[in-house]
XYZ file of C-alpha atoms in Angstrom:
665
model
C 0.000 0.000 0.000
C 1.270 3.509 -0.823
C 0.040 6.982 0.049
C -2.287 7.098 -2.943
C -3.978 3.885 -1.828
C -4.942 5.352 1.524
C -8.625 5.894 2.097
C -10.149 9.366 2.124
C -10.667 9.032 5.887
C -6.994 8.215 6.471
C -5.849 11.131 4.328
C -8.315 13.648 5.766
C -7.520 12.747 9.389
C -3.724 12.855 9.070
C -3.643 16.245 10.813
C -5.012 14.654 13.996
C -2.364 11.919 14.293
C -0.124 12.086 17.377
C 0.513 8.411 18.216
C 4.336 8.019 18.089
C 3.872 4.446 16.827
C 1.134 5.301 14.317
C 1.088 3.144 11.206
C -1.407 2.440 8.450
C 0.791 0.275 6.246
C 1.923 -2.411 8.712
C 1.748 -3.343 12.369
C 4.037 -1.120 14.409
C 6.308 -0.960 16.255
C 8.024 -4.216 15.337
C 6.280 -7.541 15.388
C 5.494 -10.287 17.865
C 5.694 -13.740 16.328
C 4.641 -16.483 18.751
C 6.808 -19.531 18.216
C 3.916 -21.962 18.384
C 4.141 -23.354 21.912
C 1.123 -25.558 22.660
C -1.178 -25.473 25.699
C -4.489 -26.838 26.919
C -7.408 -24.489 26.398
C -7.075 -21.194 28.338
C -3.865 -22.173 30.170
C -1.704 -19.605 28.406
C -4.277 -16.833 28.906
C -4.597 -17.650 32.609
C -0.805 -17.650 32.905
C -0.664 -14.177 31.356
C -3.278 -12.935 33.810
C -1.258 -14.337 36.699
C 1.817 -12.490 35.423
C -0.151 -9.272 35.110
C -1.495 -9.565 38.642
C 2.037 -10.044 39.937
C 3.108 -6.929 38.053
C 0.297 -4.999 39.749
C 1.752 -6.037 43.103
C 5.285 -5.008 42.108
C 4.041 -1.627 40.954
C 2.021 -1.192 44.165
C -1.075 -0.408 42.145
C -4.106 0.409 44.245
C -6.447 -2.061 42.652
C -8.706 -4.759 43.992
C -9.498 -7.540 41.542
C -12.501 -9.526 42.742
C -13.748 -12.775 41.346
C -12.568 -16.345 40.870
C -9.822 -17.029 38.341
C -8.353 -20.298 37.148
C -4.834 -21.032 38.379
C -2.546 -22.365 35.624
C -1.676 -26.017 36.100
C 1.810 -27.436 36.613
C 1.203 -30.715 34.769
C -0.008 -31.182 31.183
C -0.550 -34.164 28.880
C -0.203 -34.088 25.091
C -0.935 -36.726 22.471
C -0.736 -37.126 18.719
C -1.003 -39.820 16.071
C 2.507 -40.115 14.593
C 4.004 -41.535 11.442
C 7.357 -43.412 11.375
C 10.489 -41.306 11.210
C 12.498 -38.761 13.201
C 10.704 -36.258 15.382
C 11.869 -33.395 17.612
C 10.391 -30.868 20.005
C 11.358 -28.318 22.608
C 9.989 -28.764 26.113
C 9.497 -26.381 28.982
C 9.505 -28.645 32.031
C 10.280 -32.235 32.849
C 9.296 -34.666 30.093
C 8.175 -38.283 30.158
C 6.970 -40.015 26.989
C 5.331 -43.216 25.820
C 4.611 -44.574 22.362
C 1.902 -47.173 21.723
C 1.811 -47.845 25.463
C 5.534 -48.397 25.965
C 8.055 -46.031 27.529
C 9.904 -43.909 25.006
C 13.396 -42.614 25.674
C 14.330 -39.382 23.968
C 17.741 -37.933 23.242
C 18.029 -34.538 24.907
C 20.213 -31.873 23.342
C 20.723 -28.137 23.893
C 17.865 -25.619 24.301
C 15.677 -28.279 25.935
C 15.187 -29.983 22.568
C 14.371 -33.704 22.446
C 14.843 -36.063 19.491
C 12.879 -39.280 18.863
C 13.096 -41.971 16.243
C 9.740 -43.660 15.601
C 9.841 -46.953 13.722
C 6.113 -47.563 13.364
C 2.946 -45.462 13.269
C 1.174 -45.011 16.561
C 0.069 -42.718 19.381
C 2.659 -40.584 21.132
C 1.815 -39.519 24.712
C 3.786 -36.802 26.478
C 3.586 -35.657 30.084
C 5.221 -32.317 30.977
C 5.589 -31.013 34.549
C 7.028 -27.873 36.113
C 7.589 -26.835 39.702
C 4.253 -25.334 40.753
C 6.082 -22.588 42.660
C 7.873 -21.336 39.558
C 6.289 -18.752 37.280
C 6.316 -20.823 34.119
C 4.062 -23.143 32.171
C 4.443 -26.783 31.130
C 4.399 -26.777 27.345
C 5.906 -28.173 24.163
C 7.084 -26.629 20.906
C 6.845 -29.549 18.463
C 7.676 -29.883 14.802
C 5.124 -30.254 13.302
C 2.749 -28.255 15.532
C -0.501 -29.443 13.917
C -2.613 -32.377 15.063
C -1.849 -32.206 18.778
C -4.341 -32.660 21.594
C -3.851 -31.523 25.186
C -5.290 -32.485 28.549
C -4.973 -31.365 32.143
C -6.064 -34.647 33.722
C -4.751 -37.103 31.117
C -8.279 -38.328 30.333
C -10.208 -35.525 28.657
C -8.408 -34.283 25.580
C -9.195 -31.484 23.149
C -7.252 -29.715 20.428
C -4.130 -28.038 21.809
C -4.044 -24.252 21.568
C -1.058 -22.276 20.284
C 0.330 -19.586 22.553
C 3.362 -17.490 23.279
C 6.515 -17.943 25.292
C 6.011 -19.951 28.520
C 8.013 -17.345 30.432
C 5.869 -14.509 29.112
C 6.070 -12.320 26.021
C 7.474 -8.802 26.089
C 6.066 -6.012 23.960
C 8.075 -4.143 21.337
C 9.312 -0.758 22.499
C 9.809 2.583 20.818
C 12.658 4.738 22.141
C 11.422 8.277 22.829
C 13.075 11.353 24.291
C 10.623 13.596 26.165
C 11.081 17.349 25.829
C 12.278 19.362 28.818
C 9.764 22.202 29.255
C 11.089 23.469 32.623
C 14.168 22.624 34.707
C 13.918 18.914 35.512
C 10.399 18.644 34.019
C 9.709 16.663 30.859
C 6.702 16.222 28.584
C 6.405 13.091 26.433
C 3.767 14.872 24.340
C 1.130 12.208 24.940
C 0.219 9.498 27.414
C 2.631 6.543 27.429
C 3.112 3.188 29.083
C 6.879 3.119 29.309
C 9.991 2.293 31.238
C 11.968 5.395 32.144
C 15.755 5.610 32.018
C 17.608 8.528 33.575
C 21.319 9.200 33.065
C 22.638 10.959 36.166
C 25.783 10.598 38.312
C 23.626 10.656 41.432
C 20.149 9.308 42.017
C 17.716 11.984 40.848
C 14.571 13.136 42.580
C 12.043 11.283 40.472
C 8.388 11.897 39.801
C 5.858 11.273 37.077
C 2.195 11.705 36.350
C -0.606 11.614 33.860
C -1.140 15.282 34.803
C 1.224 18.059 35.883
C -0.541 17.981 39.259
C 0.313 14.315 39.752
C 3.850 14.973 38.483
C 4.754 16.974 41.592
C 3.824 14.223 44.050
C 6.798 12.807 45.969
C 4.848 10.920 48.632
C 4.955 7.141 47.985
C 1.804 6.751 50.092
C -0.179 8.971 47.719
C 1.407 7.679 44.523
C -0.766 5.474 42.310
C 2.339 3.624 41.017
C 5.689 2.860 42.575
C 8.266 5.684 42.606
C 11.120 3.163 42.687
C 14.267 3.707 40.606
C 17.026 1.106 40.253
C 20.625 1.822 39.297
C 21.119 -0.736 36.514
C 24.713 0.382 35.936
C 26.852 3.258 37.107
C 25.029 6.521 36.503
C 21.997 4.902 34.828
C 18.686 4.725 36.719
C 15.658 2.830 35.477
C 12.119 2.044 36.588
C 11.663 -1.700 37.242
C 8.420 -1.852 35.242
C 6.622 0.304 32.686
C 4.760 3.272 34.161
C 1.736 5.183 32.899
C 2.494 8.880 32.496
C 2.797 11.857 30.243
C 4.991 14.047 32.440
C 8.314 13.211 34.118
C 10.428 14.885 36.791
C 14.134 14.146 37.124
C 16.006 16.602 39.355
C 19.688 16.297 40.192
C 22.709 18.518 40.885
C 24.322 17.383 37.673
C 22.792 17.545 34.174
C 20.578 14.581 33.385
C 19.286 12.907 30.250
C 15.928 11.141 30.117
C 14.723 8.526 27.671
C 11.653 6.318 27.502
C 11.167 2.819 26.156
C 7.456 3.025 25.403
C 5.653 -0.296 24.996
C 3.079 -0.753 22.251
C 1.138 -3.757 21.051
C 1.940 -3.954 17.325
C -1.133 -2.889 15.364
C -1.968 -0.726 12.409
C -4.776 1.777 12.166
C -6.988 -0.114 9.747
C -9.893 2.165 10.668
C -10.077 5.921 10.308
C -12.509 8.785 10.758
C -12.364 12.366 9.507
C -14.651 15.292 10.132
C -14.086 18.738 11.624
C -10.873 19.167 13.666
C -12.521 18.499 17.042
C -14.302 15.307 15.992
C -11.246 14.026 14.106
C -9.136 14.545 17.226
C -11.774 12.895 19.425
C -11.718 9.807 17.193
C -7.924 9.670 17.116
C -7.608 10.140 20.886
C -10.235 7.426 21.424
C -8.321 5.019 19.207
C -5.055 5.879 20.964
C -6.685 5.395 24.367
C -7.760 1.950 23.269
C -4.386 1.240 21.664
C -2.528 1.801 24.961
C -5.020 -0.504 26.707
C -4.562 -3.268 24.120
C -2.112 -5.503 25.896
C -2.416 -9.288 25.830
C -5.967 -8.536 26.919
C -8.153 -5.486 26.537
C -7.452 -3.959 29.931
C -9.348 -1.126 31.568
C -6.582 1.416 32.177
C -2.794 1.638 32.147
C -2.242 3.539 35.399
C -4.169 1.696 38.054
C -5.802 -1.596 37.116
C -3.993 -2.993 34.059
C -6.358 -5.948 34.208
C -9.275 -7.246 32.107
C -12.877 -6.573 33.172
C -15.981 -7.801 31.336
C -17.887 -4.512 31.445
C -14.934 -2.617 30.015
C -14.588 -5.282 27.335
C -18.086 -4.719 25.955
C -17.224 -1.109 25.091
C -13.574 -1.565 24.105
C -14.551 -4.455 21.804
C -16.683 -2.040 19.766
C -13.957 0.606 19.692
C -11.474 -2.042 18.528
C -13.816 -3.172 15.755
C -13.841 0.320 14.214
C -10.187 1.248 14.722
C -7.861 -1.783 14.623
C -10.158 -4.773 14.045
C -7.741 -6.983 15.977
C -9.553 -10.103 17.215
C -6.676 -11.524 19.278
C -6.979 -9.419 22.464
C -10.760 -9.905 22.374
C -10.380 -13.684 22.143
C -7.874 -13.744 24.972
C -10.045 -11.557 27.201
C -13.178 -13.613 26.619
C -11.175 -16.775 27.276
C -9.546 -15.716 30.533
C -12.673 -14.140 32.019
C -14.861 -17.138 31.228
C -12.452 -19.912 32.238
C -13.475 -20.199 35.911
C -17.219 -20.073 35.201
C -19.672 -18.455 37.610
C -20.526 -21.272 39.984
C -18.374 -19.733 42.756
C -18.582 -16.018 41.960
C -19.741 -13.906 39.063
C -17.285 -12.715 36.410
C -14.952 -10.207 38.100
C -17.100 -10.739 41.202
C -19.760 -8.466 39.640
C -23.262 -9.676 38.781
C -23.717 -7.442 35.749
C -20.271 -8.376 34.412
C -21.431 -11.965 33.910
C -24.166 -10.495 31.736
C -21.679 -8.317 29.863
C -19.531 -11.350 29.079
C -22.416 -13.049 27.267
C -23.207 -9.850 25.374
C -19.521 -9.457 24.474
C -19.438 -13.005 23.052
C -22.398 -12.127 20.823
C -20.828 -8.828 19.741
C -17.541 -10.560 18.989
C -19.236 -12.980 16.607
C -21.184 -10.169 14.961
C -18.149 -7.956 14.340
C -15.400 -10.567 13.835
C -17.141 -13.877 12.930
C -15.126 -16.576 14.657
C -17.233 -19.772 14.774
C -14.250 -21.954 15.748
C -13.728 -19.831 18.858
C -17.431 -19.976 19.741
C -17.356 -23.759 19.429
C -14.382 -23.936 21.810
C -16.026 -21.631 24.363
C -19.563 -22.941 24.064
C -19.494 -25.361 26.991
C -18.450 -22.530 29.314
C -21.071 -20.212 27.816
C -23.773 -22.849 28.260
C -22.847 -23.469 31.881
C -22.898 -19.737 32.592
C -26.373 -19.392 31.079
C -27.672 -22.354 33.066
C -26.348 -20.868 36.316
C -28.080 -17.555 35.570
C -31.353 -19.331 34.760
C -31.102 -21.326 37.990
C -30.419 -18.203 40.025
C -33.388 -16.380 38.517
C -35.800 -19.290 38.798
C -39.310 -18.066 38.022
C -38.488 -14.462 38.892
C -35.836 -11.809 38.613
C -32.080 -12.337 38.712
C -30.864 -11.676 42.276
C -28.634 -8.639 42.608
C -26.330 -10.526 44.971
C -25.986 -14.234 44.196
C -22.885 -14.928 46.270
C -21.689 -13.317 49.531
C -18.802 -11.470 47.869
C -20.710 -10.324 44.786
C -21.194 -6.741 43.727
C -23.797 -5.120 41.482
C -21.941 -2.280 39.780
C -23.601 -0.801 36.642
C -21.927 2.629 37.000
C -20.404 5.182 39.371
C -23.486 7.244 40.221
C -24.646 9.033 43.350
C -28.061 8.274 44.814
C -30.725 10.867 44.033
C -32.000 10.632 47.594
C -28.648 10.522 49.394
C -25.992 12.335 47.311
C -23.292 11.426 49.820
C -23.447 7.727 48.857
C -23.425 5.571 45.752
C -26.817 4.478 44.484
C -28.102 1.329 46.145
C -28.867 -2.098 44.722
C -32.568 -1.276 45.096
C -32.052 1.704 42.788
C -30.327 -0.563 40.232
C -32.943 -3.326 40.249
C -34.728 -2.508 36.984
C -31.450 -1.882 35.188
C -30.179 -5.316 36.243
C -33.298 -7.102 34.986
C -33.228 -5.283 31.633
C -29.546 -6.147 31.387
C -30.487 -9.783 32.088
C -33.073 -9.608 29.301
C -30.356 -8.289 26.964
C -27.889 -11.037 27.943
C -30.509 -13.765 27.484
C -31.169 -12.642 23.920
C -27.424 -12.566 23.274
C -27.147 -16.090 24.675
C -30.029 -17.214 22.445
C -28.209 -15.799 19.412
C -25.073 -17.707 20.417
C -27.119 -20.896 20.792
C -28.641 -20.337 17.353
C -25.153 -20.163 15.877
C -24.365 -23.502 17.550
C -27.632 -25.127 16.367
C -28.773 -25.554 19.962
C -32.552 -24.897 19.832
C -33.100 -26.180 23.379
C -30.910 -23.575 25.057
C -32.021 -20.861 22.631
C -35.652 -21.626 23.480
C -35.044 -21.532 27.231
C -33.300 -18.165 26.921
C -36.026 -16.638 24.776
C -38.801 -17.942 27.016
C -37.152 -16.415 30.071
C -36.508 -13.181 28.193
C -40.166 -12.943 27.199
C -41.227 -13.494 30.813
C -38.873 -10.731 31.931
C -40.163 -8.404 29.223
C -43.762 -8.740 30.341
C -42.851 -8.312 34.007
C -40.772 -5.209 33.293
C -43.355 -3.586 31.031
C -46.103 -4.266 33.553
C -44.237 -3.424 36.754
C -41.358 -1.078 35.918
C -42.699 1.223 33.208
C -44.453 4.357 34.446
C -46.846 5.586 31.712
C -47.282 8.990 33.362
C -43.535 9.659 33.369
C -42.916 7.792 30.125
C -39.877 6.135 31.763
C -38.836 2.956 33.530
C -38.697 3.262 37.303
C -35.495 2.301 39.101
C -37.328 -0.351 41.137
C -40.411 -2.356 40.211
C -41.740 -2.502 43.766
C -40.549 0.763 45.281
C -41.583 3.915 43.359
C -39.718 6.068 45.890
C -36.439 4.918 44.306
C -37.304 7.275 41.458
C -35.857 7.234 37.961
C -32.340 6.815 36.585
C -31.135 7.030 33.020
C -29.515 3.593 32.837
C -32.624 1.407 32.862
C -34.138 3.486 30.083
C -31.314 3.439 27.559
C -30.664 -0.225 28.404
C -34.311 -0.825 27.429
C -33.583 0.702 24.015
C -30.257 -1.050 23.403
C -31.577 -4.435 24.525
C -34.663 -4.256 22.305
C -37.019 -4.351 25.264
C -38.741 -1.387 23.646
C -38.577 -0.428 19.977
C -40.025 2.002 17.491
C -42.039 4.951 18.766
C -41.849 3.749 22.385
C -38.052 3.768 22.264
C -37.987 7.163 20.582
C -40.281 8.641 23.227
C -38.080 7.357 26.053
C -34.901 8.716 24.513
C -36.480 12.118 23.838
C -37.166 12.326 27.563
C -33.581 11.346 28.348
C -32.299 14.099 26.071
C -33.628 16.608 28.605
C -31.488 17.199 31.723
C -34.203 16.286 34.220
C -32.546 13.049 35.369
C -29.102 12.911 37.013
C -26.283 12.240 34.531
C -24.502 8.941 34.187
C -21.250 8.555 36.082
C -18.690 7.580 33.449
C -17.891 7.924 29.724
C -18.415 4.138 29.646
C -22.110 4.467 30.362
C -22.370 7.756 28.472
C -21.234 5.936 25.332
C -24.065 3.444 25.763
C -26.587 6.251 26.218
C -25.268 7.936 23.068
C -25.618 4.668 21.154
C -29.273 4.542 22.250
C -29.684 8.150 21.064
C -28.321 7.161 17.667
C -30.609 4.118 17.479
C -33.641 6.368 18.022
C -32.663 9.197 15.684
C -31.513 11.685 18.334
C -28.450 12.574 16.277
C -28.111 16.188 17.379
C -28.198 15.234 21.058
C -25.708 12.416 20.474
C -23.238 14.700 18.719
C -23.638 17.446 21.309
C -22.901 14.972 24.090
C -19.758 13.705 22.367
C -18.496 17.257 21.962
C -19.378 18.139 25.547
C -17.830 15.094 27.259
C -14.927 14.036 25.061
C -14.375 17.503 23.638
C -14.339 18.757 27.215
C -11.501 16.390 28.059
C -9.563 17.570 25.002
C -9.910 21.146 26.220
C -8.132 20.042 29.410
C -5.168 18.961 27.278
C -6.025 15.242 27.202
C -4.418 12.917 24.687
C -6.301 9.931 26.114
C -9.704 9.800 27.731
C -10.503 9.626 31.424
C -12.195 6.985 33.555
C -14.715 9.639 34.623
C -15.393 13.227 33.648
C -17.404 15.693 35.711
C -17.902 19.022 33.964
C -18.557 20.781 37.250
C -15.074 20.085 38.620
C -12.236 22.546 38.194
C -8.569 22.740 39.090
C -6.833 19.762 40.657
C -10.116 18.303 41.900
C -10.565 16.943 38.373
C -7.935 14.269 39.060
C -9.264 12.950 42.373
C -11.135 9.632 42.453
C -11.747 6.896 45.012
C -11.021 9.543 47.679
C -7.418 9.771 46.436
C -5.920 12.959 44.974
C -4.465 11.238 41.882
C -6.865 8.294 41.757
C -8.529 9.103 38.429
C -7.242 7.065 35.494
C -6.618 9.397 32.550
C -6.320 6.573 30.018
C -9.267 4.215 30.324
C -10.440 1.857 27.568
C -14.092 2.131 28.549
C -13.852 5.789 27.506
C -12.762 4.959 23.941
C -16.378 4.733 22.776
C -16.234 7.506 20.135
C -13.951 5.322 18.024
C -17.127 3.355 17.266
C -19.767 5.983 17.992
C -18.624 8.559 15.422
C -18.713 6.238 12.358
C -22.054 4.876 13.568
C -23.468 8.350 14.251
C -22.530 10.003 10.963
C -22.660 7.043 8.582
C -24.828 4.486 10.395
C -22.328 1.819 9.409
C -22.956 -1.406 11.338
C -22.864 -5.151 10.563
C -26.172 -6.843 9.814
C -24.733 -10.356 9.942
C -21.632 -11.985 11.370
C -18.333 -10.744 10.019
C -19.907 -7.889 8.020
C -21.057 -10.236 5.250
C -24.059 -7.930 5.166
C -24.020 -4.443 6.619
C -26.081 -1.285 6.800
C -25.308 2.333 6.090
C -27.763 4.968 7.319
C -26.335 8.417 6.546
C -27.077 11.008 9.196
C -28.482 14.476 8.437
C -25.316 15.695 10.178
C -23.067 14.533 7.317
C -21.076 17.248 5.557
C -18.596 17.326 2.694
C -15.201 16.130 3.921
C -16.649 13.677 6.423
C -15.201 10.203 5.882
C -14.957 6.860 7.625
C -12.964 3.737 6.927
C -14.414 0.732 8.720
C -12.187 -2.350 8.911
C -13.889 -5.727 8.552
C -12.690 -9.341 8.204
C -13.479 -8.964 4.476
C -11.569 -5.720 3.969
C -12.202 -2.000 4.370
C -15.577 -0.349 3.924
C -14.761 3.179 2.752
C -17.371 5.933 3.001
C -16.993 9.634 2.294
C -19.047 12.720 1.465
C -18.064 14.769 -1.551
C -20.096 17.409 -3.395
C -23.135 16.552 -1.355
C -23.028 12.872 -2.343
C -22.154 9.797 -0.291
C -19.483 7.679 -1.966
C -18.522 4.148 -1.022
C -16.051 1.354 -1.672
C -17.116 -2.083 -0.484
C -14.834 -5.141 -0.185
C -15.589 -8.332 -2.053
C -17.883 -10.623 -0.092
C -19.664 -7.796 1.754
C -23.159 -6.687 0.748
C -24.864 -3.460 1.765
C -28.523 -4.275 2.452
C -30.120 -0.999 3.599
């Protein structure tokens, strides 16, 4: 691809690019090529999560990570039907082997490589063990890598899954030199996740921050990440792990030099969006926010949590689909979050996050079309659905199924007690509508797997919920859903109402009427850009384009006016000064790079062009041009089939559609 092959959207948005690792032509920076190590299903993903949780401890991140997660095993079995001849493989761990039931002795050479000579066809069985205390995985790197099965217990085998290095994969880095804007103060120009290296004869006074306010903190107790510096060689000081920051402070008596090794997952910007300067920058900053949070998994934020959450995934999955269209971090996130099931606790220990995981599975198939992955995950999905149906019985889904569970939804203050978060009673209707949504997603997954029994159970329960909610939660006088079906004093919140639109609980004129009411400021606002993105999507679905665009400019444009290059975990327009950066009752607690705030990467192409898949993998798709479209507006939407290119020129909508995709509107 050369410059002249770039889409109109890529060309027209070039002025908004600031990502130091930006690339349209190829994945950058560098590449990561897994060698083809083999694992049982989900073992590599669970190992990566364990490594990430250990890194959180090293960095002294102030994050709690509730829920039940599978612990990687220390013993794995592999088998394969073999043909006569020589065979070799690398092994991580202690190996024992048998062939056609008899012990097989292998010749071991350097780099943990084993050589076999097989004289007859037969079944090769391998057993690989590691010390359970060590941070590594039992695995093999065979030649050939195809045809292998893996098992944890030695009895139940399934196809082995390829994965990365059993000691963990490191990300490519880009060497950057931040600019000194004041004595000892440096600006990287944008948010980074990076190791810092300081060249100084003596240990410098070190600080860093996502904001200049956070930069000046020197109190380890208040710091959101460790302030530790190690002298790796004489006169060279380095952070032990990558830090999230834009600004650096390195003060010393002698002159210092500062450099950053910024980590990036290799991707290319297959998607693009161009409009006026503000909207183009909002899209680019949304994509960059997501890009920094695309690690092995789609994580929530790079400063505090650095871990995968199912609610965050539902939004970041959409942003990914319109900017990078990279299925791998989505697959890994769905895999690791679903591995432990929900028979002990809900996903992430949060009731509504179990529901989000089912919805995310459905969205993943719609945007990426990966039937092989669905087949592999379907047993876990089925078990999750059955648990939810059991918990609900003939009524509503309980808001607290296990002692440690949490019903989250959003960070919102109670209307009746502004000093506290809203209560579970005030979230009741939202939870049940969310359950209705998840049941329909589960039914769609079952349809894909030709499982009419489970699909029927889900739809029957969803229909029961629909009737109960319409009869008991909807207030005809207010034209809105009440927060609680049995307690009118709980009042009204926005969430239940736009969930009703997005889930399909209400459609047509009823949905439009509800959203018109939400477009007025009579109800308290949502708490986060995460939920605001969902409300905007409901506005778009019901034709409230002006309100949707105004909200994007107000929230995300407001963050840009504060100098943001990535988007915040929460944004309160009423806050000023340093109070903007406080969260969780901590002065620097707010994450300024949060994937759940990357929604405009998807919202803007949907708002202006109405471009969405109508069937899995974009084989059919819709375009519904908005009255807001103007000459110069352009979007490039990446799909598994290629790029959908849309642009306005001389008052006409132009399009280029990849082979295999059909526009049906």
